[in-house]
């Protein structure tokens, strides 16, 4: 693990136990996905490496580490139990990504005139990372090509939906 020995020592001293590298990663990941952290340090995040505040409370650390580890699993699309987010691919055509557009009333993402993903809420569509709408950028980067794996896009939408839920927590 690429974690400074000094950090291990400090955390072990405060928490009265030596955290595992995966716990530290999970904690950092949870902090970086905290809406409070993102809003408070928005300007700094644009120009510098993020600074990670560590809690002095071991229970808070462990809870945040668990949440962060869950987010890692979700973002790697290793968790597919997203039954609540029912995004489906529909329509007839050649599966070619031509003109991407979102219809908020229908909650549909069109990839061409006849084919679309339904069940994409405005919150999922508007979710930004690095200044981009994730769902839109994925399709725009593939414009002019075939939609090779619609299920992947559905899992992405579900992962973002679950991320939004966890961020509230």
PDB file of C-alpha atoms in Angstrom, residues 15 30 76 78 88 123 125 132 138:
ATOM      1  CA  UNK A  15      -8.077   4.833  17.125  1.00  0.00           C
ATOM      2  CA  UNK A  30     -16.393   8.335   1.413  1.00  0.00           C
ATOM      3  CA  UNK A  76     -16.625  -0.717 -10.191  1.00  0.00           C
ATOM      4  CA  UNK A  78     -19.435  -5.145  -8.937  1.00  0.00           C
ATOM      5  CA  UNK A  88     -34.430  -0.253 -19.600  1.00  0.00           C
ATOM      6  CA  UNK A 123     -31.117  13.432 -10.658  1.00  0.00           C
ATOM      7  CA  UNK A 125     -29.109  12.419 -15.691  1.00  0.00           C
ATOM      8  CA  UNK A 132     -19.480  16.494 -16.925  1.00  0.00           C
ATOM      9  CA  UNK A 138     -20.628   8.263 -21.842  1.00  0.00           C
TER      10      UNK A 138
END
